[in-house]
Structure formats: structure tokens, C-alpha cells
Short mmCIF file of C-alpha atoms in Angstrom, two decimals:
data_model
loop_
_atom_site.label_atom_id
_atom_site.label_comp_id
_atom_site.label_asym_id
_atom_site.label_seq_id
_atom_site.Cartn_x
_atom_site.Cartn_y
_atom_site.Cartn_z
CA MET U 1 -73.97 -83.09 11.92
CA ALA U 2 -70.87 -84.58 12.09
CA LEU U 3 -69.52 -82.29 9.06
CA SER U 4 -70.65 -79.01 11.09
CA ARG U 5 -68.93 -80.53 14.20
CA VAL U 6 -65.66 -80.64 12.35
CA CYS U 7 -65.95 -77.52 10.66
CA TRP U 8 -66.30 -75.74 14.29
CA ALA U 9 -63.46 -77.78 15.53
CA ARG U 10 -61.02 -76.53 12.67
CA SER U 11 -62.30 -73.05 13.32
CA ALA U 12 -61.70 -73.22 17.30
CA VAL U 13 -58.14 -74.69 16.55
CA TRP U 14 -57.40 -71.59 13.96
CA GLY U 15 -58.80 -69.32 16.41
CA SER U 16 -56.65 -70.48 19.13
CA ALA U 17 -53.81 -70.38 17.26
CA VAL U 18 -54.19 -66.75 15.51
CA THR U 19 -55.98 -64.53 17.73
CA PRO U 20 -57.56 -61.23 17.11
CA GLY U 21 -55.19 -59.40 19.25
CA HIS U 22 -51.95 -61.06 17.88
CA PHE U 23 -53.18 -60.09 14.36
CA VAL U 24 -53.37 -56.46 15.26
CA THR U 25 -50.43 -56.52 17.10
CA ARG U 26 -48.43 -57.86 14.18
CA ARG U 27 -50.02 -55.31 11.76
CA LEU U 28 -48.74 -52.62 14.18
CA GLN U 29 -45.19 -53.90 14.10
CA LEU U 30 -45.32 -54.01 10.06
CA GLY U 31 -46.95 -50.40 9.93
CA ARG U 32 -43.97 -49.11 12.38
CA SER U 33 -41.31 -50.70 10.35
CA GLY U 34 -42.49 -49.53 6.83
CA LEU U 35 -42.60 -45.98 8.54
CA ALA U 36 -39.05 -46.33 9.84
CA TRP U 37 -37.66 -47.70 6.55
CA GLY U 38 -39.91 -46.50 3.78
CA ALA U 39 -41.33 -43.11 5.12
CA PRO U 40 -39.48 -39.88 3.58
CA ARG U 41 -37.45 -38.00 6.05
CA SER U 42 -38.73 -34.59 7.40
CA SER U 43 -36.72 -31.55 5.66
CA LYS U 44 -37.18 -29.56 8.81
CA LEU U 45 -35.32 -31.98 10.96
CA HIS U 46 -32.68 -33.27 8.71
CA LEU U 47 -30.91 -30.39 6.59
CA SER U 48 -28.19 -31.09 3.75
CA PRO U 49 -24.62 -30.40 5.23
CA LYS U 50 -23.83 -28.65 1.81
CA ALA U 51 -26.72 -26.37 2.21
CA ASP U 52 -25.73 -25.65 5.83
CA VAL U 53 -22.13 -24.41 4.90
CA LYS U 54 -23.36 -22.53 1.89
CA ASN U 55 -25.89 -20.47 4.22
CA LEU U 56 -23.17 -19.88 6.84
CA MET U 57 -20.40 -18.99 4.30
CA SER U 58 -23.30 -16.14 2.68
CA TYR U 59 -24.12 -15.05 6.17
CA VAL U 60 -20.07 -14.40 7.07
CA VAL U 61 -19.48 -12.73 3.58
CA THR U 62 -22.64 -10.27 4.33
CA LYS U 63 -21.63 -9.47 7.40
CA THR U 64 -17.98 -9.03 6.50
CA LYS U 65 -18.93 -6.45 3.77
CA ALA U 66 -21.22 -4.67 6.08
CA ILE U 67 -18.44 -4.16 8.40
CA ASN U 68 -15.80 -3.35 5.87
CA GLY U 69 -18.00 -0.41 4.35
CA LYS U 70 -18.70 0.97 7.96
CA TYR U 71 -14.93 0.94 8.28
CA HIS U 72 -14.16 2.68 5.20
CA ARG U 73 -16.66 5.54 5.46
CA PHE U 74 -15.36 5.94 9.18
CA LEU U 75 -11.71 6.66 7.58
CA GLY U 76 -12.79 8.77 4.74
CA ARG U 77 -15.03 10.86 7.34
CA HIS U 78 -12.38 11.43 10.09
CA PHE U 79 -8.78 10.76 8.62
CA PRO U 80 -9.34 12.06 4.74
CA ARG U 81 -5.83 12.15 4.02
CA PHE U 82 -4.75 8.65 5.55
CA TYR U 83 -7.70 7.49 3.61
CA VAL U 84 -6.57 8.39 0.34
CA LEU U 85 -3.22 6.70 1.12
CA TYR U 86 -4.99 3.60 2.35
CA THR U 87 -7.19 3.59 -0.53
CA ILE U 88 -4.10 3.87 -3.11
CA PHE U 89 -2.39 1.30 -1.27
CA MET U 90 -5.18 -1.07 -1.09
CA LYS U 91 -5.63 -0.95 -5.13
CA GLY U 92 -1.91 -2.62 -5.34
CA ILE U 93 -0.69 -6.00 -4.62
CA ILE U 94 -1.84 -6.14 -0.90
CA SER U 95 -5.51 -6.10 -1.77
CA ILE U 96 -5.49 -8.97 -4.47
CA PRO U 97 -5.73 -11.93 -1.84
CA PRO U 98 -8.94 -12.20 0.02
CA PHE U 99 -9.10 -10.44 3.50
CA ALA U 100 -5.43 -9.39 3.15
CA ASN U 101 -6.23 -5.58 3.27
CA TYR U 102 -6.01 -6.14 7.09
CA LEU U 103 -2.13 -6.64 6.71
CA VAL U 104 -2.01 -2.87 5.50
CA PHE U 105 -1.94 -1.58 9.31
CA LEU U 106 0.80 -4.10 10.17
CA LEU U 107 2.86 -3.10 7.07
CA MET U 108 2.50 0.73 8.05
CA TYR U 109 3.88 -0.06 11.39
CA LEU U 110 6.62 -2.03 10.37
CA PHE U 111 7.39 0.44 7.32
CA PRO U 112 6.32 3.82 8.17
CA ARG U 113 8.84 5.72 6.07
CA GLN U 114 7.60 4.10 2.97
CA LEU U 115 4.04 3.92 3.61
CA LEU U 116 3.11 6.76 5.50
CA ILE U 117 3.28 10.37 4.86
CA ARG U 118 5.30 12.89 7.09
CA HIS U 119 2.35 14.00 9.26
CA PHE U 120 2.22 10.36 10.85
CA TRP U 121 5.64 10.37 11.51
CA THR U 122 6.90 11.21 15.31
CA PRO U 123 9.41 13.72 15.96
CA LYS U 124 12.14 10.99 16.23
CA GLN U 125 11.05 9.59 13.23
CA GLN U 126 11.27 12.82 11.10
CA THR U 127 14.69 13.36 12.43
CA ASP U 128 15.76 9.67 11.57
CA PHE U 129 13.97 9.82 8.41
CA LEU U 130 15.50 13.05 6.86
CA ASP U 131 18.92 11.62 7.76
CA ILE U 132 18.48 8.53 5.70
CA TYR U 133 17.09 10.82 2.80
CA HIS U 134 20.20 12.99 3.30
CA ALA U 135 22.30 10.39 3.15
CA PHE U 136 20.75 8.95 -0.49
CA ARG U 137 21.24 12.25 -1.75
CA LYS U 138 24.90 12.31 -0.78
CA GLN U 139 25.55 8.88 -2.86
CA SER U 140 24.87 10.97 -5.92
CA HIS U 141 26.90 13.70 -5.19
CA PRO U 142 30.46 12.24 -6.48
CA GLU U 143 28.82 11.19 -9.89
CA ILE U 144 27.30 14.78 -10.31
CA ILE U 145 30.97 16.54 -9.72
CA SER U 146 32.44 13.92 -12.16
CA TYR U 147 29.71 15.03 -15.18
CA LEU U 148 30.62 18.70 -14.09
CA GLU U 149 34.38 18.13 -14.61
CA LYS U 150 33.65 16.33 -18.17
CA VAL U 151 31.96 19.27 -19.71
CA ILE U 152 34.53 21.94 -18.34
CA PRO U 153 36.13 21.67 -21.70
CA LEU U 154 33.08 22.31 -23.43
CA ILE U 155 32.82 25.90 -21.88
CA SER U 156 33.82 28.29 -24.40
CA ASP U 157 34.64 31.22 -21.69
CA ALA U 158 37.83 30.48 -20.08
CA GLY U 159 37.05 32.48 -16.95
CA LEU U 160 34.11 30.29 -16.59
CA ARG U 161 36.15 27.05 -17.00
CA TRP U 162 38.56 28.47 -14.18
CA ARG U 163 35.58 29.04 -11.99
CA LEU U 164 33.85 25.89 -12.38
CA THR U 165 37.12 24.04 -11.74
CA ASP U 166 37.87 25.49 -8.85
CA LEU U 167 34.31 25.04 -7.44
CA CYS U 168 34.60 21.28 -8.21
CA THR U 169 37.85 21.18 -6.44
CA LYS U 170 36.80 22.55 -3.39
CA ILE U 171 33.66 20.43 -3.27
CA GLN U 172 35.75 17.55 -3.69
CA ARG U 173 38.02 18.59 -0.66
CA GLY U 174 34.83 18.97 1.51
CA THR U 175 34.80 23.25 1.42
CA HIS U 176 31.42 24.61 1.45
CA PRO U 177 31.29 26.75 -1.44
CA ALA U 178 30.45 30.51 -1.36
CA ILE U 179 27.35 32.10 -2.51
CA HIS U 180 28.93 34.26 -4.65
CA ASP U 181 31.07 31.40 -6.25
CA ILE U 182 27.89 29.68 -7.05
CA LEU U 183 26.34 32.32 -8.55
CA ALA U 184 29.32 33.44 -10.71
CA LEU U 185 28.42 30.42 -12.72
CA ARG U 186 24.58 30.87 -13.44
CA GLU U 187 25.43 31.59 -17.23
CA CYS U 188 27.18 28.21 -17.35
CA PHE U 189 23.95 26.61 -16.13
CA SER U 190 21.44 28.25 -18.50
CA ASN U 191 23.09 27.69 -21.88
CA HIS U 192 25.01 25.08 -23.49
CA PRO U 193 26.70 22.83 -22.33
CA LEU U 194 24.98 22.67 -18.58
CA GLY U 195 21.73 23.78 -19.62
CA MET U 196 18.76 21.42 -18.52
CA ASN U 197 17.96 20.44 -22.07
CA GLN U 198 21.47 20.09 -23.00
CA LEU U 199 22.30 17.41 -20.17
CA GLN U 200 22.98 14.01 -20.91
CA ALA U 201 20.86 11.33 -19.84
CA LEU U 202 23.40 9.72 -16.95
CA HIS U 203 23.67 13.35 -15.90
CA VAL U 204 19.84 13.80 -15.54
CA LYS U 205 19.48 10.36 -13.67
CA ALA U 206 21.80 11.47 -11.21
CA LEU U 207 20.47 14.66 -10.52
CA SER U 208 17.00 13.07 -9.98
CA ARG U 209 18.59 10.70 -7.53
CA ALA U 210 20.03 13.67 -5.82
CA MET U 211 16.20 15.01 -5.62
CA LEU U 212 14.94 11.89 -4.40
CA LEU U 213 12.78 11.48 -7.68
CA THR U 214 12.51 8.44 -9.41
CA SER U 215 15.33 7.83 -11.95
CA TYR U 216 13.73 5.19 -14.04
CA LEU U 217 11.93 7.48 -16.49
CA PRO U 218 12.84 8.42 -19.83
CA PRO U 219 15.16 11.48 -20.06
CA PRO U 220 12.33 13.86 -21.30
CA LEU U 221 10.03 13.25 -18.52
CA LEU U 222 12.96 13.49 -16.11
CA ARG U 223 13.76 16.75 -17.21
CA HIS U 224 10.50 18.06 -16.93
CA ARG U 225 10.19 16.61 -13.19
CA LEU U 226 13.70 18.52 -12.18
CA LYS U 227 12.50 21.76 -13.83
CA THR U 228 9.06 21.42 -11.88
CA HIS U 229 10.97 20.66 -8.59
CA THR U 230 13.65 23.47 -8.92
CA THR U 231 10.73 26.03 -9.61
CA VAL U 232 9.00 24.82 -6.50
CA ILE U 233 12.23 25.23 -4.71
CA HIS U 234 12.93 28.72 -6.32
CA GLN U 235 9.07 30.06 -5.38
CA LEU U 236 10.05 28.58 -1.56
CA ASP U 237 13.11 30.90 -1.49
CA LYS U 238 11.38 33.87 -2.71
CA ALA U 239 9.10 33.45 0.10
CA LEU U 240 11.74 32.63 2.62
CA ALA U 241 13.28 35.91 1.74
CA LYS U 242 9.87 37.81 1.82
CA LEU U 243 8.62 36.36 5.15
CA GLY U 244 12.36 35.95 7.13
CA ILE U 245 13.81 33.00 8.16
CA GLY U 246 13.23 33.94 11.60
CA GLN U 247 9.58 33.32 11.43
CA LEU U 248 10.37 29.67 10.73
CA THR U 249 10.66 26.88 13.66
CA ALA U 250 13.78 25.12 13.94
CA GLN U 251 12.30 21.73 12.20
CA GLU U 252 11.04 24.10 9.51
CA VAL U 253 14.55 25.27 8.85
CA LYS U 254 15.88 21.53 8.79
CA SER U 255 13.32 20.58 6.28
CA ALA U 256 14.01 23.55 4.29
CA CYS U 257 17.65 22.43 4.34
CA TYR U 258 16.89 18.88 3.20
CA LEU U 259 14.61 20.02 0.39
CA ARG U 260 17.75 21.67 -1.29
#
């Protein structure tokens, strides 16, 4: 009887110290703390920063490619000649850095003479640029005349030697030679020493610069280009003689003069 009372007293003491409500509350606190510290995070709520940046860059690149493709198709459909020039220019140094192709428009605006064809020049630009090209040609004229004077002693006909000497003297004095003075020397330029195949390399380079052709190619290629260029001029002269110069506009006449 005494032993049972002691056991009952102990149980009463422990029951008052640790109540069932306090025990349940403690378990809930431990469970919550375990959820907060040990539970895995949801992948839908917390994405990796590297994955976010990668997805964003992929989206931007895809959209940029789509816009660039539409832009190229628009140029090719509405401006085919400009698109050819644009494509050629894009395949050079400008297209090497990423997104640098958009600098083409700025460069064409800043350097229209070098990067645009004549059809995109304004009337004022056509006049100014043709004057610039004519100045480039004039720089080669003294060198060409000096080469002509050097080959005069090589001409076998005395009459032709005198005519060529007189022609060079007139040009150096600023006198424009007459047509018959030039045609009288036709034989000199069809044979030795002034035939195209007999000209010295420096003479061919000077003639190429006077025709606004590159002078950095080997002499055989320079001679071929000069022959082609002079053939085109000859065909244009025949067309002008047949149609008459009166049918040309003032700008076309000026362009024909600059071409020669």
C-alpha cells in the first residue's frame, strides 16, 4: 500500500513536470527546425544563377539571329545591288568581331567614296568625287611623260621622233594637243618601243594609276587590265560616234571625259 502510494506520487510529480501538451509542442518545434535546416530546397523556387544567365544569353542570341536573317532578306529583296556590296564588305575585317556588322552603315556614311557605288552618291558628291579622282590621275601624268621622253631615242623613224618630242613639249607647257597630233603617233604605240607588251614595268604601273587601276599587281596582269580597260573605252567611243554626243546629258559627258 505504501509502495503504490510512492509510485503514484512519482508519476504525479513527473506528470506535472512534463505535460503532454509541452511534449507535443517540443516535437513540433524540432520537426520545424529539421524542415528548415535539413529539407532540400525546391528547384522551382530557387534556380541556379549560372543556369539563368545561360538561358538568357541563349534567348538573346536566338532573337538576334532571327532579326539579322530578316534584315538580310529585306536588303536582298529590295536593294539587290546594295546587298551585294554590303555582303562583300561584311566578309572582310569588319565582320570578324561579334555584332560589328552594324558599323557598316556608319562607315558608309563617313566614307561614301570608298564604300558606296556611284548610284548612291548625291549630285554634289558625284562632282566632288570625280574631281578627286581626276586629281589622282594628274599626279601620274608627269611620270608618264618622262617615260615617253626616255624612249624617244629608241624610235627608228626620225619623223616620229620629232612628232613625239613636240607632243611632249606641248603637254609640259600646258598646251592641249590636237587630235591629228596624237593620231600621227599611232604607229609608235602599236609596235616597239611603246607597244603594250614592250613597255617597262614602271611605265605600266604609272599608266595603271592614271586609269585608277591598282598598280600593285605583277606587270603581266597590269598589261591585261590595261588592255581590257582601253578596249572598253574604245567601244564607248564607237558608240558615241554612232549615237552622237548630243543625246548625252551634261553629267554623262563629264563622266565620259573623266573616264579618259
